[in-house]
């Protein structure tokens, strides 16, 4: 962990520059985001592909659900897990479709209507779900629906939200991005298995077999990505990202989180001028080799910081959701390879 104080004239110069730059961009960004949300609310998603042999769960919009367990999840990542464990005995829909960020996505009226008919609702918890989804979990479920939060049971880590300014304090904030550690994902898979078994006892053996097979795959991929991260030169194992999403890579694989453009767990937050100035200072001091830019998150600000610090940008980081047709196993493997290639 890095703990620093920045009080020199060089730092003050950058703070002045960044303050003017940040204020202009943040105003523009807020305007663009408001337009995007308005469009998203009126547009019904095309849904998720179900042709992958590991993900047999079907889509409730296209199938007669009689006799099947109807399940809603809050993210496309959870949906992938439920489809693996539940297979042909479940119908699964994510409130956040493939390719959409669960921090900011606005579910449609049609999605909310279907949510009210769900038998089981599975979320990450730990404040991952944004202000558009969290209220639905409180007020839009049927009386008999079972609600499960995966995150609190996965031994979540606390996040130091002040690390990049040199001040430390946890504020009892837990990092919800546990899925970047496959060993914690194993805990979530067992929770999903138990939840499906409780709701559908006749499928007990079926769910157990599916979960056991997937847990073996998780064990194998954990070994693979551990080897990938450990092959990064130790002097280069420093991460600068768009927002605080990679804490489990520090906790599990020994990478060091230097800072982020948005020093917060959610992508719907925004950086202050002071945040950006602190980040510039720490990048220059540590000589971090790269900034990993997440898709659609403060891209203009990130690009400007990279220019000011003469730091390369690595594009394509995406850990909050799956793209259409992508699996969780593919996503964490791709993430490890992206980081390895950016830091080697």
Short mmCIF file of C-alpha atoms in Angstrom, two decimals:
data_model
loop_
_atom_site.label_atom_id
_atom_site.label_comp_id
_atom_site.label_asym_id
_atom_site.label_seq_id
_atom_site.Cartn_x
_atom_site.Cartn_y
_atom_site.Cartn_z
CA UNK A 1 0.00 0.00 0.00
CA UNK A 2 1.30 3.48 -0.85
CA UNK A 3 1.07 6.29 1.70
CA UNK A 4 2.33 9.69 0.53
CA UNK A 5 1.99 13.42 1.13
CA UNK A 6 2.23 15.90 -1.74
CA UNK A 7 2.95 19.52 -0.91
CA UNK A 8 5.51 20.72 -3.45
CA UNK A 9 5.24 23.45 -6.07
CA UNK A 10 5.32 20.94 -8.89
CA UNK A 11 2.22 19.24 -7.47
CA UNK A 12 0.43 22.57 -7.06
CA UNK A 13 1.02 23.43 -10.72
CA UNK A 14 -0.67 20.23 -11.76
CA UNK A 15 -3.54 20.77 -9.35
CA UNK A 16 -4.32 24.11 -11.00
CA UNK A 17 -4.21 22.63 -14.49
CA UNK A 18 -6.26 19.60 -13.58
CA UNK A 19 -8.87 21.64 -11.70
CA UNK A 20 -9.74 23.68 -14.79
CA UNK A 21 -9.64 20.66 -17.05
CA UNK A 22 -11.68 18.43 -14.75
CA UNK A 23 -14.47 20.88 -14.16
CA UNK A 24 -15.11 21.29 -17.88
CA UNK A 25 -15.09 17.56 -18.51
CA UNK A 26 -17.27 16.66 -15.55
CA UNK A 27 -19.98 19.08 -16.63
CA UNK A 28 -19.91 17.66 -20.15
CA UNK A 29 -19.87 14.10 -18.81
CA UNK A 30 -22.90 14.66 -16.60
CA UNK A 31 -24.86 16.04 -19.54
CA UNK A 32 -23.93 13.09 -21.75
CA UNK A 33 -24.79 10.58 -19.02
CA UNK A 34 -28.25 12.06 -18.50
CA UNK A 35 -28.98 11.71 -22.21
CA UNK A 36 -27.70 8.14 -22.19
CA UNK A 37 -29.93 7.15 -19.28
CA UNK A 38 -32.99 8.61 -20.95
CA UNK A 39 -32.33 6.62 -24.11
CA UNK A 40 -31.57 3.43 -22.19
CA UNK A 41 -34.86 3.54 -20.27
CA UNK A 42 -36.90 3.49 -23.46
CA UNK A 43 -34.93 0.78 -25.23
CA UNK A 44 -35.66 -2.89 -24.53
CA UNK A 45 -32.57 -5.09 -24.52
CA UNK A 46 -32.23 -7.88 -27.06
CA UNK A 47 -31.24 -10.27 -24.28
CA UNK A 48 -28.46 -12.79 -23.88
CA UNK A 49 -27.45 -15.75 -26.06
CA UNK A 50 -28.03 -19.15 -24.55
CA UNK A 51 -26.30 -21.38 -27.10
CA UNK A 52 -23.16 -21.97 -24.99
CA UNK A 53 -23.19 -25.58 -23.83
CA UNK A 54 -22.15 -24.52 -20.31
CA UNK A 55 -25.07 -22.11 -20.00
CA UNK A 56 -28.33 -23.95 -20.60
CA UNK A 57 -30.63 -21.69 -18.60
CA UNK A 58 -33.23 -20.15 -20.88
CA UNK A 59 -34.62 -16.66 -21.33
CA UNK A 60 -38.09 -16.00 -19.81
CA UNK A 61 -39.03 -13.72 -22.69
CA UNK A 62 -38.97 -16.53 -25.23
CA UNK A 63 -39.98 -19.70 -23.36
CA UNK A 64 -43.01 -21.21 -21.65
CA UNK A 65 -41.82 -21.21 -18.04
CA UNK A 66 -44.32 -23.78 -16.71
CA UNK A 67 -42.51 -26.16 -14.39
CA UNK A 68 -39.22 -24.26 -14.49
CA UNK A 69 -37.69 -22.21 -11.70
CA UNK A 70 -37.85 -18.53 -12.68
CA UNK A 71 -34.77 -16.62 -11.55
CA UNK A 72 -33.68 -13.00 -11.83
CA UNK A 73 -30.15 -11.81 -11.24
CA UNK A 74 -28.74 -8.31 -11.04
CA UNK A 75 -25.71 -8.83 -13.28
CA UNK A 76 -24.80 -10.78 -16.40
CA UNK A 77 -21.99 -12.45 -14.44
CA UNK A 78 -24.40 -13.96 -11.92
CA UNK A 79 -26.68 -15.05 -14.76
CA UNK A 80 -23.81 -16.99 -16.28
CA UNK A 81 -23.23 -18.81 -12.98
CA UNK A 82 -26.93 -19.60 -12.51
CA UNK A 83 -27.23 -20.94 -16.05
CA UNK A 84 -24.30 -23.26 -15.38
CA UNK A 85 -25.67 -24.62 -12.10
CA UNK A 86 -29.37 -24.49 -12.96
CA UNK A 87 -29.11 -25.77 -16.52
CA UNK A 88 -32.36 -26.94 -18.07
CA UNK A 89 -34.34 -26.68 -14.83
CA UNK A 90 -34.24 -22.87 -14.65
CA UNK A 91 -35.22 -19.77 -16.59
CA UNK A 92 -32.80 -16.89 -16.00
CA UNK A 93 -32.90 -13.17 -16.76
CA UNK A 94 -30.46 -10.49 -15.67
CA UNK A 95 -31.84 -7.08 -14.73
CA UNK A 96 -28.60 -5.76 -16.24
CA UNK A 97 -28.26 -7.25 -19.75
CA UNK A 98 -24.99 -8.37 -21.28
CA UNK A 99 -22.82 -5.39 -22.15
CA UNK A 100 -24.37 -3.10 -19.50
CA UNK A 101 -22.89 -1.76 -16.25
CA UNK A 102 -24.88 -2.78 -13.13
CA UNK A 103 -23.79 0.41 -11.37
CA UNK A 104 -25.66 2.63 -13.82
CA UNK A 105 -28.10 0.57 -15.96
CA UNK A 106 -31.78 1.53 -15.82
CA UNK A 107 -34.07 -1.54 -16.13
CA UNK A 108 -37.03 -1.14 -18.47
CA UNK A 109 -40.65 -1.27 -17.39
CA UNK A 110 -40.93 -4.69 -19.07
CA UNK A 111 -38.01 -6.02 -17.03
CA UNK A 112 -39.53 -4.75 -13.80
CA UNK A 113 -42.84 -6.43 -14.64
CA UNK A 114 -41.10 -9.77 -15.19
CA UNK A 115 -39.15 -9.34 -11.95
CA UNK A 116 -42.39 -9.43 -9.98
CA UNK A 117 -43.00 -13.00 -11.21
CA UNK A 118 -39.61 -14.36 -10.17
CA UNK A 119 -39.23 -17.25 -7.71
CA UNK A 120 -35.64 -16.43 -6.80
CA UNK A 121 -33.64 -13.18 -7.05
CA UNK A 122 -29.86 -13.30 -6.75
CA UNK A 123 -27.69 -10.20 -6.33
CA UNK A 124 -24.09 -9.36 -5.47
CA UNK A 125 -24.93 -6.98 -2.63
CA UNK A 126 -22.21 -4.94 -0.88
CA UNK A 127 -23.63 -1.85 -2.63
CA UNK A 128 -22.71 -3.07 -6.11
CA UNK A 129 -26.20 -2.60 -7.48
CA UNK A 130 -26.76 1.06 -8.28
CA UNK A 131 -29.61 3.37 -7.40
CA UNK A 132 -31.65 2.18 -10.39
CA UNK A 133 -31.68 -1.47 -9.29
CA UNK A 134 -31.43 -1.50 -5.48
CA UNK A 135 -34.94 -0.07 -4.92
CA UNK A 136 -36.41 -2.76 -7.17
CA UNK A 137 -34.98 -5.45 -4.92
CA UNK A 138 -36.80 -3.85 -1.99
CA UNK A 139 -40.16 -3.05 -3.55
CA UNK A 140 -40.75 -4.99 -6.80
CA UNK A 141 -40.52 -8.64 -5.73
CA UNK A 142 -43.42 -10.97 -5.10
CA UNK A 143 -44.22 -11.83 -1.50
CA UNK A 144 -42.95 -15.40 -1.91
CA UNK A 145 -39.76 -14.59 -3.80
CA UNK A 146 -36.50 -15.73 -2.22
CA UNK A 147 -33.74 -13.12 -2.26
CA UNK A 148 -30.07 -14.10 -2.02
CA UNK A 149 -27.03 -11.80 -1.70
CA UNK A 150 -23.80 -13.53 -2.67
CA UNK A 151 -21.17 -10.95 -1.73
CA UNK A 152 -21.43 -10.87 2.08
CA UNK A 153 -20.65 -14.60 2.32
CA UNK A 154 -17.48 -14.53 0.18
CA UNK A 155 -15.13 -13.10 2.82
CA UNK A 156 -15.12 -9.67 1.13
CA UNK A 157 -12.20 -7.32 1.57
CA UNK A 158 -12.40 -3.80 2.93
CA UNK A 159 -11.37 -0.98 0.65
CA UNK A 160 -9.09 1.90 1.59
CA UNK A 161 -10.82 4.75 -0.21
CA UNK A 162 -8.12 7.28 0.77
CA UNK A 163 -5.00 5.48 -0.37
CA UNK A 164 -4.16 7.74 -3.29
CA UNK A 165 -4.24 10.95 -1.25
CA UNK A 166 -1.96 9.43 1.38
CA UNK A 167 -4.74 9.30 4.00
CA UNK A 168 -5.98 5.94 5.19
CA UNK A 169 -9.40 4.89 6.44
CA UNK A 170 -11.71 2.01 5.62
CA UNK A 171 -15.10 3.47 6.51
CA UNK A 172 -16.32 -0.15 6.68
CA UNK A 173 -16.63 -0.18 2.90
CA UNK A 174 -16.50 -3.67 1.43
CA UNK A 175 -15.39 -4.31 -2.13
CA UNK A 176 -18.13 -6.16 -4.06
CA UNK A 177 -15.90 -7.29 -6.96
CA UNK A 178 -15.13 -10.68 -5.38
CA UNK A 179 -15.49 -12.54 -8.71
CA UNK A 180 -11.97 -11.49 -9.69
CA UNK A 181 -10.84 -14.19 -7.25
CA UNK A 182 -12.08 -17.61 -8.47
CA UNK A 183 -11.73 -19.08 -4.97
CA UNK A 184 -14.36 -16.62 -3.76
CA UNK A 185 -16.47 -17.36 -6.83
CA UNK A 186 -16.46 -20.98 -5.66
CA UNK A 187 -18.19 -19.82 -2.47
CA UNK A 188 -20.80 -18.00 -4.57
CA UNK A 189 -21.40 -21.09 -6.72
CA UNK A 190 -22.09 -23.15 -3.60
CA UNK A 191 -24.55 -20.49 -2.44
CA UNK A 192 -26.32 -20.65 -5.79
CA UNK A 193 -26.45 -24.45 -5.60
CA UNK A 194 -27.96 -24.31 -2.11
CA UNK A 195 -30.51 -21.69 -3.14
CA UNK A 196 -31.65 -23.68 -6.17
CA UNK A 197 -31.85 -26.85 -4.09
CA UNK A 198 -33.99 -25.12 -1.46
CA UNK A 199 -36.36 -23.78 -4.10
CA UNK A 200 -36.43 -27.01 -6.13
CA UNK A 201 -35.57 -30.06 -3.98
CA UNK A 202 -36.27 -32.46 -6.85
CA UNK A 203 -33.24 -31.05 -8.66
CA UNK A 204 -30.82 -31.60 -5.77
CA UNK A 205 -28.54 -34.11 -7.50
CA UNK A 206 -28.69 -32.23 -10.79
CA UNK A 207 -27.60 -28.94 -9.22
CA UNK A 208 -24.91 -30.68 -7.19
CA UNK A 209 -23.40 -32.33 -10.27
CA UNK A 210 -23.41 -29.08 -12.26
CA UNK A 211 -21.87 -27.09 -9.42
CA UNK A 212 -19.17 -29.68 -8.78
CA UNK A 213 -18.15 -29.74 -12.43
CA UNK A 214 -17.96 -25.95 -12.57
CA UNK A 215 -15.96 -25.71 -9.35
CA UNK A 216 -13.33 -27.94 -10.93
CA UNK A 217 -13.13 -25.51 -13.84
CA UNK A 218 -12.75 -22.63 -11.39
CA UNK A 219 -9.86 -24.41 -9.70
CA UNK A 220 -8.12 -24.92 -13.03
CA UNK A 221 -8.55 -21.33 -14.19
CA UNK A 222 -7.38 -20.00 -10.82
CA UNK A 223 -4.10 -21.84 -11.33
CA UNK A 224 -3.85 -20.45 -14.85
CA UNK A 225 -4.42 -16.81 -13.96
CA UNK A 226 -2.20 -17.04 -10.88
CA UNK A 227 0.62 -18.16 -13.15
CA UNK A 228 -0.17 -15.29 -15.52
CA UNK A 229 -0.03 -12.66 -12.77
CA UNK A 230 3.09 -14.13 -11.18
CA UNK A 231 4.93 -13.89 -14.50
CA UNK A 232 4.65 -10.07 -14.41
CA UNK A 233 7.99 -8.54 -13.31
CA UNK A 234 7.69 -7.69 -9.62
CA UNK A 235 8.77 -4.08 -10.20
CA UNK A 236 5.88 -3.58 -12.65
CA UNK A 237 3.03 -4.99 -10.58
CA UNK A 238 1.32 -1.62 -10.14
CA UNK A 239 -2.27 -0.97 -11.20
CA UNK A 240 -3.88 2.35 -12.09
CA UNK A 241 -7.48 1.99 -13.28
CA UNK A 242 -10.62 3.95 -14.11
CA UNK A 243 -12.30 3.09 -10.80
CA UNK A 244 -11.69 0.96 -7.70
CA UNK A 245 -12.51 -2.48 -9.10
CA UNK A 246 -9.33 -4.56 -8.84
CA UNK A 247 -8.76 -4.78 -5.11
CA UNK A 248 -9.05 -8.57 -5.12
CA UNK A 249 -6.07 -8.79 -7.46
CA UNK A 250 -4.03 -7.04 -4.77
CA UNK A 251 -5.45 -9.21 -2.00
CA UNK A 252 -5.07 -12.53 -3.85
CA UNK A 253 -2.26 -12.15 -6.37
CA UNK A 254 -0.01 -9.47 -4.91
CA UNK A 255 -0.54 -6.73 -7.47
CA UNK A 256 -0.38 -3.22 -6.00
CA UNK A 257 -3.27 -0.79 -6.46
CA UNK A 258 -1.68 2.64 -6.97
CA UNK A 259 -4.81 4.68 -7.65
CA UNK A 260 -7.81 5.25 -9.88
CA UNK A 261 -9.43 8.06 -11.85
CA UNK A 262 -12.60 7.55 -9.81
CA UNK A 263 -11.46 6.68 -6.26
CA UNK A 264 -14.75 4.89 -5.56
CA UNK A 265 -16.32 1.45 -5.98
CA UNK A 266 -19.07 2.64 -8.32
CA UNK A 267 -18.71 3.95 -11.86
CA UNK A 268 -21.57 6.40 -11.31
CA UNK A 269 -19.32 8.52 -9.07
CA UNK A 270 -17.05 11.23 -10.43
CA UNK A 271 -13.54 12.46 -9.59
CA UNK A 272 -12.82 15.85 -8.05
CA UNK A 273 -9.98 18.09 -9.21
CA UNK A 274 -8.10 17.13 -6.06
CA UNK A 275 -8.56 13.42 -6.83
CA UNK A 276 -7.07 13.89 -10.29
CA UNK A 277 -4.15 15.95 -9.02
CA UNK A 278 -3.37 13.30 -6.39
CA UNK A 279 -3.47 10.60 -9.05
CA UNK A 280 -1.05 12.50 -11.30
CA UNK A 281 1.33 12.95 -8.39
CA UNK A 282 1.34 9.29 -7.44
CA UNK A 283 1.73 8.06 -11.03
CA UNK A 284 4.77 10.29 -11.47
CA UNK A 285 6.28 9.31 -8.14
CA UNK A 286 5.82 5.54 -8.55
CA UNK A 287 6.44 5.51 -12.31
CA UNK A 288 3.47 3.21 -12.78
CA UNK A 289 3.92 1.58 -16.20
CA UNK A 290 0.35 1.89 -17.47
CA UNK A 291 -3.18 3.13 -16.89
CA UNK A 292 -5.86 0.51 -17.53
CA UNK A 293 -8.83 2.31 -19.02
CA UNK A 294 -12.24 0.73 -18.56
CA UNK A 295 -14.70 0.90 -21.43
CA UNK A 296 -16.93 3.98 -21.23
CA UNK A 297 -15.65 5.25 -17.86
CA UNK A 298 -14.10 8.74 -17.79
CA UNK A 299 -12.19 8.01 -20.99
CA UNK A 300 -11.36 11.66 -21.82
CA UNK A 301 -10.08 12.36 -18.32
CA UNK A 302 -8.03 9.16 -18.32
CA UNK A 303 -6.50 10.01 -21.69
CA UNK A 304 -5.50 13.48 -20.49
CA UNK A 305 -3.89 12.09 -17.33
CA UNK A 306 -1.91 9.64 -19.44
CA UNK A 307 -0.64 12.50 -21.59
CA UNK A 308 0.28 14.65 -18.60
CA UNK A 309 2.23 11.81 -16.98
CA UNK A 310 3.62 10.30 -20.19
CA UNK A 311 2.05 6.96 -19.25
CA UNK A 312 0.72 4.44 -21.74
CA UNK A 313 -2.97 3.55 -21.79
CA UNK A 314 -4.15 -0.05 -21.94
CA UNK A 315 -7.68 -0.19 -23.34
CA UNK A 316 -10.24 -2.94 -22.99
CA UNK A 317 -10.44 -3.50 -19.22
CA UNK A 318 -13.97 -4.61 -18.33
CA UNK A 319 -14.79 -6.42 -15.11
CA UNK A 320 -18.33 -5.35 -14.16
CA UNK A 321 -20.23 -7.33 -16.80
CA UNK A 322 -20.00 -9.86 -19.62
CA UNK A 323 -20.41 -9.04 -23.27
CA UNK A 324 -22.97 -10.84 -25.41
CA UNK A 325 -22.01 -14.52 -25.68
CA UNK A 326 -19.10 -14.23 -23.24
CA UNK A 327 -18.70 -16.45 -20.17
CA UNK A 328 -17.31 -15.59 -16.76
CA UNK A 329 -14.40 -17.98 -17.27
CA UNK A 330 -13.51 -16.23 -20.52
CA UNK A 331 -13.76 -12.81 -18.87
CA UNK A 332 -11.36 -13.47 -16.00
CA UNK A 333 -8.88 -15.18 -18.30
CA UNK A 334 -9.01 -12.23 -20.69
CA UNK A 335 -8.57 -9.78 -17.79
CA UNK A 336 -5.45 -11.59 -16.55
CA UNK A 337 -3.94 -11.64 -20.03
CA UNK A 338 -4.72 -7.95 -20.61
CA UNK A 339 -3.04 -6.92 -17.34
CA UNK A 340 -0.07 -9.21 -17.94
CA UNK A 341 0.51 -7.83 -21.43
CA UNK A 342 0.17 -4.25 -20.19
CA UNK A 343 2.69 -4.64 -17.35
CA UNK A 344 5.28 -7.09 -18.63
#
